[in-house]
Coordinates of C-alpha atoms and ligand atoms in Angstrom, one line a residue:
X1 CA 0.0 0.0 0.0
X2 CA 1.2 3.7 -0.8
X3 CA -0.2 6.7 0.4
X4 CA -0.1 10.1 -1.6
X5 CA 2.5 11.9 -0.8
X6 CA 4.9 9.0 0.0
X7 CA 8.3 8.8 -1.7
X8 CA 8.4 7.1 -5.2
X9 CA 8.5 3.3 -4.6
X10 CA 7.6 3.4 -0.4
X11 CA 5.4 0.6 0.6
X12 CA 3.7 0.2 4.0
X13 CA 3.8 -3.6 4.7
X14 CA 2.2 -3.2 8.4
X15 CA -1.4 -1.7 9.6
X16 CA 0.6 0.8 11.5
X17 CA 0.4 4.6 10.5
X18 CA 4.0 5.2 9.6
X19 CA 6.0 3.7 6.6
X20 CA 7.8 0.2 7.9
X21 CA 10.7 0.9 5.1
X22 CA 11.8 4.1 5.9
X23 CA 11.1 3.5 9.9
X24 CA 13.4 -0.1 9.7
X25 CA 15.7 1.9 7.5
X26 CA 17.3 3.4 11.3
X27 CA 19.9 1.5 12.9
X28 CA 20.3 3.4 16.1
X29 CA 23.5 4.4 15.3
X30 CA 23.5 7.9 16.7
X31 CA 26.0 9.4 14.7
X32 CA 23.3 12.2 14.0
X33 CA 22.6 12.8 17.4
X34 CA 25.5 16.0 17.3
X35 CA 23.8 17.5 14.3
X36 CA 20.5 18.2 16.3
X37 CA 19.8 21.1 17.4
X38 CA 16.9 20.0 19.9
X39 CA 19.3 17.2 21.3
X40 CA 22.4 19.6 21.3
X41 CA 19.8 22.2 23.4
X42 CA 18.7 19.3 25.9
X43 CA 21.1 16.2 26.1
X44 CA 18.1 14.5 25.9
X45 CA 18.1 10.8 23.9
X46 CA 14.1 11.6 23.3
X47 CA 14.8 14.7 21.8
X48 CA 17.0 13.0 18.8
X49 CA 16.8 11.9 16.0
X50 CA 17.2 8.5 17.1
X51 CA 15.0 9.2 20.1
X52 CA 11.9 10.3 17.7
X53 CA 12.5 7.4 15.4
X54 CA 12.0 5.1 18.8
X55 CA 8.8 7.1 19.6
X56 CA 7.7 6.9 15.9
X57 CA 8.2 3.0 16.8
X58 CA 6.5 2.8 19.9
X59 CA 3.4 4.3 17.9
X60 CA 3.9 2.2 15.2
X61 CA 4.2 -0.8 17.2
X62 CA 1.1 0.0 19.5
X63 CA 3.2 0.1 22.6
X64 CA 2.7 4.4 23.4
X65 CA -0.5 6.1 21.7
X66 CA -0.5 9.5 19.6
X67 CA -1.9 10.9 22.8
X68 CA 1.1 10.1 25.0
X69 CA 2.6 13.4 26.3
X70 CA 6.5 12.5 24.7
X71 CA 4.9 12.0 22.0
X72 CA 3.5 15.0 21.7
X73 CA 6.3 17.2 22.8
X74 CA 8.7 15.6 21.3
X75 CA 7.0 15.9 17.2
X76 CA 6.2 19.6 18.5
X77 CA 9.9 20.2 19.6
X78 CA 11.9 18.9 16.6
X79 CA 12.5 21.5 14.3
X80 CA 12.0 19.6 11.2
X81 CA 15.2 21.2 10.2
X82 CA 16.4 17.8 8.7
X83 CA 20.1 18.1 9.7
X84 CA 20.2 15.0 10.7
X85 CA 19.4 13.4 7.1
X86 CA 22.8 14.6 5.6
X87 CA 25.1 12.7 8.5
X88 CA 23.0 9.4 8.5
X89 CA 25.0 6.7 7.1
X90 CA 21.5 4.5 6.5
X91 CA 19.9 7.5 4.7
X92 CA 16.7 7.5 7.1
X93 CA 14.7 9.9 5.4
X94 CA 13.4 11.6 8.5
X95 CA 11.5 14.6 7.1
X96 CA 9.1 12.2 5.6
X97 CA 8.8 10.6 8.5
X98 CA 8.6 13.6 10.9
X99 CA 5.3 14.6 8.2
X100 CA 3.5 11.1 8.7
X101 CA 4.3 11.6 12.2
X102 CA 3.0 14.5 13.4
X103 CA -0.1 13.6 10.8
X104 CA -1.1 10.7 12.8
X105 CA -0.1 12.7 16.8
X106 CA -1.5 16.6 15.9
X107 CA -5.0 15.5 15.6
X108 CA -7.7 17.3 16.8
X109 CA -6.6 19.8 20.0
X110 CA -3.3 18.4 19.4
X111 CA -3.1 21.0 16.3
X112 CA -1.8 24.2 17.5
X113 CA -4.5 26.9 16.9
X114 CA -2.0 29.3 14.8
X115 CA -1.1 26.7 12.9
X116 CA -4.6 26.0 11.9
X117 CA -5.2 29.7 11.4
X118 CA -1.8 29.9 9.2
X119 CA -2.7 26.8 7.5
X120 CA -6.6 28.1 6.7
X121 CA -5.2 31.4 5.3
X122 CA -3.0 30.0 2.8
X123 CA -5.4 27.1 1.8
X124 CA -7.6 30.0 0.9
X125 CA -6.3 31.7 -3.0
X126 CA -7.8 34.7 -2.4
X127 CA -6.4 35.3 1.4
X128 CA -3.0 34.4 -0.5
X129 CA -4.1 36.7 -3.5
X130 CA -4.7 39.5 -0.5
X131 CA -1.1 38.6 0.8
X132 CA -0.2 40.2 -2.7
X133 CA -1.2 43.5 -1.5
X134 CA 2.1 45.1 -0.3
X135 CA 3.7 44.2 -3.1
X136 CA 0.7 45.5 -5.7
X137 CA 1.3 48.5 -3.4
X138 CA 5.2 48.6 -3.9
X139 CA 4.5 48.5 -7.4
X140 CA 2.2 51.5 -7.7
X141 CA 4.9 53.5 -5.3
X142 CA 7.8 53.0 -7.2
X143 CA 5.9 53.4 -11.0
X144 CA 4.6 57.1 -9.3
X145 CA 7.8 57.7 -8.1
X146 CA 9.1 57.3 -12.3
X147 CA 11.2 53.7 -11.5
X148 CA 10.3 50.6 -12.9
X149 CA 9.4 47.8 -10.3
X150 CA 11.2 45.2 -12.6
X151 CA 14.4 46.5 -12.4
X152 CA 14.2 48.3 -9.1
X153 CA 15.6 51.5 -9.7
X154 CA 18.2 50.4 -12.3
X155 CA 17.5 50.5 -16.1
X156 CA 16.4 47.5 -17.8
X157 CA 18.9 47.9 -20.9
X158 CA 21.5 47.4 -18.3
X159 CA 20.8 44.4 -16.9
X160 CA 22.9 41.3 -17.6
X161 CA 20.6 38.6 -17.1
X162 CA 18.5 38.5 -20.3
X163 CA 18.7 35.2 -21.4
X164 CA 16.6 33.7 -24.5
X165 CA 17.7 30.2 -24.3
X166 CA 15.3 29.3 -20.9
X167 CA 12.1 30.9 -21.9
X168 CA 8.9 30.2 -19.9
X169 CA 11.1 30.2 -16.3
X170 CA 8.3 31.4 -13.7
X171 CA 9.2 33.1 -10.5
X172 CA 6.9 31.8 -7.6
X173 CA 5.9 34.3 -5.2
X174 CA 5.7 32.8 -1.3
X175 CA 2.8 33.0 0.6
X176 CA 4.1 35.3 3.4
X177 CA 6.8 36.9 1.3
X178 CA 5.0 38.6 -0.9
X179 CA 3.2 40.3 2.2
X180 CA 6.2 40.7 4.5
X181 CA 9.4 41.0 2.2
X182 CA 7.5 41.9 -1.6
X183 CA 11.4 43.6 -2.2
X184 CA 12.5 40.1 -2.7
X185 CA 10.6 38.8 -5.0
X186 CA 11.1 42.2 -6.9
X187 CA 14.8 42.2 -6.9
X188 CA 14.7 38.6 -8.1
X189 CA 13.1 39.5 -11.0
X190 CA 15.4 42.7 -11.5
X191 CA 18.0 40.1 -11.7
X192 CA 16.4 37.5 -14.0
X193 CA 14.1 40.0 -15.8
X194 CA 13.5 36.6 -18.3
X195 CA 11.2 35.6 -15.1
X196 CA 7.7 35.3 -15.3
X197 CA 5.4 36.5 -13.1
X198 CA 1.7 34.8 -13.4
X199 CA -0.7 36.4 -11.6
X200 CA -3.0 33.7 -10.2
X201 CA -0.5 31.8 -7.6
X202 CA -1.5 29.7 -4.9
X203 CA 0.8 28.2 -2.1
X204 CA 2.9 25.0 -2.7
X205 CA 1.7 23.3 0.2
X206 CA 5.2 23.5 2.3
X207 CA 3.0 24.9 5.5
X208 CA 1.4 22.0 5.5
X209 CA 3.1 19.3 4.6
X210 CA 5.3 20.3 7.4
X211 CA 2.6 20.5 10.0
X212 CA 0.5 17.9 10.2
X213 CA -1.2 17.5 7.0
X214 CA 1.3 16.1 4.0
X215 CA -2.0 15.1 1.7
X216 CA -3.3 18.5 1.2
X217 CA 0.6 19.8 0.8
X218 CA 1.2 17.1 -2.1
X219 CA -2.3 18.6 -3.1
X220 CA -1.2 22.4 -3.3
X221 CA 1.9 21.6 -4.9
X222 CA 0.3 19.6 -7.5
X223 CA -2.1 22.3 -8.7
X224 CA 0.9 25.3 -7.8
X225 CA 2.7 23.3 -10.4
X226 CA -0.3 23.2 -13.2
X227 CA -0.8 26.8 -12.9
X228 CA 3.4 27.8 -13.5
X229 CA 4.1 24.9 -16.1
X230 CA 7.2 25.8 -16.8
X231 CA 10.2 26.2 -14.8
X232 CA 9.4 27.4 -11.0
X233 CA 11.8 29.3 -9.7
X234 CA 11.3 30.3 -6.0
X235 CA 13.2 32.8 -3.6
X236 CA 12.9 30.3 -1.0
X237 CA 14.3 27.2 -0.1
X238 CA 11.8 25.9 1.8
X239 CA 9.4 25.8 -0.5
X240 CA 11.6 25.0 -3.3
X241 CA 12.3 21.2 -1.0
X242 CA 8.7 21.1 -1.0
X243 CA 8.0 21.6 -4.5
X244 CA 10.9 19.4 -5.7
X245 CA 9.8 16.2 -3.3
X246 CA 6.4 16.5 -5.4
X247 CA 6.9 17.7 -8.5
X248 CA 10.2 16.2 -9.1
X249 CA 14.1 18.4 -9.1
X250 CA 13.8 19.1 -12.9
X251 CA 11.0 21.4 -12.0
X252 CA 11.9 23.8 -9.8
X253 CA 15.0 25.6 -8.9
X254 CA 16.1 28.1 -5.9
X255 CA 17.3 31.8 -7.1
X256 CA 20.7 30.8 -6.4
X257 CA 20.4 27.6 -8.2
X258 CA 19.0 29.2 -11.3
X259 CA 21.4 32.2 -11.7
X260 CA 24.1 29.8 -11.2
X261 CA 23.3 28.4 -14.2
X262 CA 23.9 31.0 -16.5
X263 CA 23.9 34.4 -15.1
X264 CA 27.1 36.2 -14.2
X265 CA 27.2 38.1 -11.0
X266 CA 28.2 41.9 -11.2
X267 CA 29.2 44.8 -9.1
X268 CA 30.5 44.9 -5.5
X269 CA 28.6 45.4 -2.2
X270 CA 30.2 48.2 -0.4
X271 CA 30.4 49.0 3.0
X272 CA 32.0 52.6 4.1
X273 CA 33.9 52.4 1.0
X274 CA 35.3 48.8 1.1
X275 CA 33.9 45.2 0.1
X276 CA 31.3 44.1 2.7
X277 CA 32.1 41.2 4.6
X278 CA 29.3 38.5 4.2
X279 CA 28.0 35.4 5.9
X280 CA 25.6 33.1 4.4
X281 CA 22.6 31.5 6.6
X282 CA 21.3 28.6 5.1
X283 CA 18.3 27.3 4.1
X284 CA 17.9 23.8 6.1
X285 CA 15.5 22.0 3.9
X286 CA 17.4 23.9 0.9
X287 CA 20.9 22.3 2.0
X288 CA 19.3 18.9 3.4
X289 CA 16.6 18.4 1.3
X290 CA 17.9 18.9 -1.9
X291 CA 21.9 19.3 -1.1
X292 CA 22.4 23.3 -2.4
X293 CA 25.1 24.6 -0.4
X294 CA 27.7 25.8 -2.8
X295 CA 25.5 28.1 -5.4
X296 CA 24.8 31.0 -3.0
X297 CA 28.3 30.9 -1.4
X298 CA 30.1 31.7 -4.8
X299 CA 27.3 34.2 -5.9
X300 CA 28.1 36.2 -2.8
X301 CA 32.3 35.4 -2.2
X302 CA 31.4 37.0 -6.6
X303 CA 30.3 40.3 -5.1
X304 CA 31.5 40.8 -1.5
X305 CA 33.9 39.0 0.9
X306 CA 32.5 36.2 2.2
X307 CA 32.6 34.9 5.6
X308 CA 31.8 31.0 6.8
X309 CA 29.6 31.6 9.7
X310 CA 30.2 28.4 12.4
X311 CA 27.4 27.0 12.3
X312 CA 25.9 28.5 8.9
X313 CA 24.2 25.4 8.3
X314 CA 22.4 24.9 11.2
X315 CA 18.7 26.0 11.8
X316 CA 18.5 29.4 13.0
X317 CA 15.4 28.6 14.7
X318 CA 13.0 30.2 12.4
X319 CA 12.2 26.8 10.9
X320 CA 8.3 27.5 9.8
X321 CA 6.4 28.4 12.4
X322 CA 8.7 26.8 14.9
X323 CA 10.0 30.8 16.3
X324 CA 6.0 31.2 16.7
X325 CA 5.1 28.3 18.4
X326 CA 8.6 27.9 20.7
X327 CA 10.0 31.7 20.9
X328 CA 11.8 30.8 23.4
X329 CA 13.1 27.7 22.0
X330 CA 13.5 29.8 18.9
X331 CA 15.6 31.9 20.4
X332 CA 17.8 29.5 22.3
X333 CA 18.8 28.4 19.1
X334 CA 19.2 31.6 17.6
X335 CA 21.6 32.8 20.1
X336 CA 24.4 31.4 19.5
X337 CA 24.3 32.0 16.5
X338 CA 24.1 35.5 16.9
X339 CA 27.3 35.6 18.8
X340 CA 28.9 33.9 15.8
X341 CA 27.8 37.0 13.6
X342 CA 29.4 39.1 16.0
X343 CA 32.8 37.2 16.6
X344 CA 33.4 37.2 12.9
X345 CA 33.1 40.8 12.5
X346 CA 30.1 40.2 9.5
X347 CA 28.4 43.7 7.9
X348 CA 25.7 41.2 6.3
X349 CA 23.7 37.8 6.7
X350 CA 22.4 36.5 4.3
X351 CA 19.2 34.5 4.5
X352 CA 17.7 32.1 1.4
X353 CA 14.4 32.1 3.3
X354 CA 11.6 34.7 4.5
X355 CA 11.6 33.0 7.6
X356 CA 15.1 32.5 8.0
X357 CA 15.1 36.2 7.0
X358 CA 12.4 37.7 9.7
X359 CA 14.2 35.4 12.5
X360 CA 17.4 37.1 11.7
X361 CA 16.1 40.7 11.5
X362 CA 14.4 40.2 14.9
X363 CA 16.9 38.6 16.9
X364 CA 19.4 41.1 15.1
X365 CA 17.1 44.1 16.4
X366 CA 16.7 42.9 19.5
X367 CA 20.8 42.1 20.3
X368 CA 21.1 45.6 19.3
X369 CA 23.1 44.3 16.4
X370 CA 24.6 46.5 13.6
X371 CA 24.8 43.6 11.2
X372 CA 22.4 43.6 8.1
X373 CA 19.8 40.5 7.4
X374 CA 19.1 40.6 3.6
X375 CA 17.7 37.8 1.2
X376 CA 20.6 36.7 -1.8
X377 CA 18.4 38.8 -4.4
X378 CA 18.4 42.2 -2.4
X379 CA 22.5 41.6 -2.1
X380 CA 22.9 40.5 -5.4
X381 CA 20.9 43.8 -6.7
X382 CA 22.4 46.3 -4.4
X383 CA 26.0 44.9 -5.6
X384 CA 25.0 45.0 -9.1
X385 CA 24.5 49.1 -8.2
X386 CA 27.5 48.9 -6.6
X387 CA 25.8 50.2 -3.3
X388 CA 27.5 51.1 -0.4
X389 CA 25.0 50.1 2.5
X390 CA 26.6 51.8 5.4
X391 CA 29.2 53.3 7.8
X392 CA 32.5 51.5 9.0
X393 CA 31.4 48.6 11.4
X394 CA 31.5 49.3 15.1
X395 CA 30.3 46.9 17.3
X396 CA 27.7 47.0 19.7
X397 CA 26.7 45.7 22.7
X398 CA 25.4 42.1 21.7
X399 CA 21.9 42.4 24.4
X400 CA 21.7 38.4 23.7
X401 CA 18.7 36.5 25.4
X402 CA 20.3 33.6 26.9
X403 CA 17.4 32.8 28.8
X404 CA 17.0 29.0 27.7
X405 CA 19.8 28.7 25.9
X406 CA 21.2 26.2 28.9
X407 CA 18.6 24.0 29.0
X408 CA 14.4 23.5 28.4
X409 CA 12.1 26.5 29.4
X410 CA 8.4 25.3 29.2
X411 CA 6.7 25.7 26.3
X412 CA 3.1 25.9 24.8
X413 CA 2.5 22.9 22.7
X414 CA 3.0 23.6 19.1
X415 CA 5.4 22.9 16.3
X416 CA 6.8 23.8 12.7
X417 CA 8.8 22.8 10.0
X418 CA 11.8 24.5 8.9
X419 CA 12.5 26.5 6.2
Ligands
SF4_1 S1 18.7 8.3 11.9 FE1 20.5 7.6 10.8 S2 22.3 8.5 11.9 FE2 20.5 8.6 13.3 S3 20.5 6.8 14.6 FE3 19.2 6.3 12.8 S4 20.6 5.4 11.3 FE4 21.9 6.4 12.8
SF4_2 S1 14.8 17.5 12.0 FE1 16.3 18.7 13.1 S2 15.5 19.0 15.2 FE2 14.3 17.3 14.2 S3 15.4 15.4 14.8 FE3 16.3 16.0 12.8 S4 18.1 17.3 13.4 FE4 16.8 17.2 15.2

């Protein structure tokens, strides 16, 4: 038997909710306990991967019910970040595991409420067609003020990235980034002017797939991916995992993927007169999911000095709705992080993700932190201007919140899935 949404050629040989292949497929060895953030937060076996894999067992098995408490934290507290896919020598795919999972223990009052409210809103085209505002709204500013939104601020005879021999690429438009960050999607296609844009654009599906309800995410990616039937492009690697797990890799692409490709990066990001100095967040489901690591390091080391954060690819803690559900878990993770921007002396971060990108603002803002968050497309443009996006560093106090950062505060139920 196969369920939709299961990986191409999964079989479920048991009457037990989970898939018996990819659940056998774990051999306890551990070695991706150091790559967790949850276990690395707690020292907790149960909050492991291999911990979770036992629980998933225990359900499967019939020996702990969805409604035992563990089993309930636990699927909440994971991050869905998926770090520990890259490190296991059995190749346990655990984000498919992690979306049966939390499909067969978030049922009924077991769903957090936001995420039942987030999820409703996006299921919803024309609540995601209202997300579209700002942008609309962008639009009409910059046209009145005499620029053209395509090229934001720069004229389009000047841009390098016109490129006749991938016609019909489409450039997907998040949910929640076209209402929160609508520059991104705007510098993306001042990059890659070649980009369409089709109007009627639903959600892929990522939001749910990664809480609770993979059927209806396989769903909204299958009909995303009827109405931009040609290439999807997307500014964020969350949803480019997602996309790619349903539609299949030779569909979609993330920005950095696609102007890797063919597109030749230009100009220098200035900072008080010099080259910036850059470090790279990644995307987890972007690195983990589907492997990209190396594309959006040598577009920005192209334009800027870069800078390999410790710890770049490890979750940030925005993961979804994960810094929603558990700020303060959220932030636990965040914060060292932070520290790690400071020590290495960084004018910019660089996020591949909105969420990745609002968790970074915030906990930036509320360290007290000079250093810049910005999506790969807003660097990418401002270097192409050759823009010089501020004074000579001085550092700041760092106002960190360590508060949790030793060990477990207590938490409202409620979980995610990374971005
Ligand atoms: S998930 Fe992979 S790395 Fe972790 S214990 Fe199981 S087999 Fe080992
Ligand atoms: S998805 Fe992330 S938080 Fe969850 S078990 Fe794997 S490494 Fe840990």
């Amino acid at each position: 038997m196969t369920v939709h949404g299961d990986p191409p050629g999964m079989r479920r040989t048991s009457n037990g909710p989970l898939p018996d292949d990819l659940l056998s497929t774990c051999v306890s060895c551990g070695f991706c306990l150091p790559a967790c953030p949850t276990y690395n937060l707690t020292g907790d076996e149960r909050s492991s991967p291999r911990g979770r894999i036992n629980l998933m067992r225990a359900l499967q098995e019939g020996t702990l019910t969805a409604d035992d408490p563990t089993m309930i934290e636990e699927s909440s507290f994971c991050m869905g970040c998926r770090a520990c896919e890259p490190v296991c020598p059995a190749g346990v795919q655990y984000g498919h595991l992690l979306e049966q999972w939390r499909h067969e223990v978030w049922q009924g009052d077991h769903k957090p409420v936001l995420v039942r409210l987030l999820t409703a809103i996006v299921t919803h085209r024309r609540l995601v067609h209202l997300l579209g505002v700002p942008r609309l709204l962008r639009h009409l500013v910059t046209s009145r003020g005499g620029r053209q939104v395509a090229t934001a601020g720069e004229p389009a005879d000047r841009s390098p990235a016109r490129d006749a021999t991938r016609p019909g690429a489409q450039l997907m438009l998040g949910c929640f980034e076209r209402a929160l960050f609508p520059a991104v999607s705007d510098a993306a296609q001042a990059l890659a002017p070649e980009l369409e844009v089709p109007a009627p654009q639903g959600c892929c599906g990522a939001l749910h797939a990664h809480n609770a309800d993979p059927e209806r995410g396989s769903a909204m990616a299958e009909r995303l991916g009827s109405e931009l039937p040609g290439l999807i492009v997307t500014t964020a690697g969350g949803c480019a995992a997602h996309l790619a797990s349903v539609l299949g890799e030779e569909r979609v692409l993330e920005l950095s993927q696609y102007l890797s490709t063919a597109w030749r990066p230009t100009g220098h990001l200035l900072f008080g007169g010099r080259r910036a100095r850059v470090a790279l967040q990644d995307s987890c489901h972007l690195r983990n999911g589907l492997g990209v690591w190396r594309e959006p390091r040598d577009l920005i080391a192209a334009v800027a000095d870069y800078v390999e954060l410790p710890g770049a690819a490890t979750c940030c803690g925005a993961a979804g709705t994960y810094s929603l559900l558990r700020p303060a878990d959220s932030r636990a993770v965040l914060a060292p992080k932070l520290e790690a921007l400071e020590e290495a002396n960084v004018d910019v971060v660089v996020a591949l993700n909105p969420g990745c990108l609002r968790q970074l603002r915030s906990g930036l803002a509320r360290a007290g932190s000079p250093i810049t968050a910005m999506h790969l497309a807003e660097l990418l443009l401002a270097a192409r201007q050759n823009r010089d996006i501020g004074a000579p560093h001085r550092k700041g106090p760092l106002r960190l919140l360590r508060r949790g950062s030793r060990g477990r505060q207590a938490q409202p139920r409620g979980g995610t899935g990374a971005g």
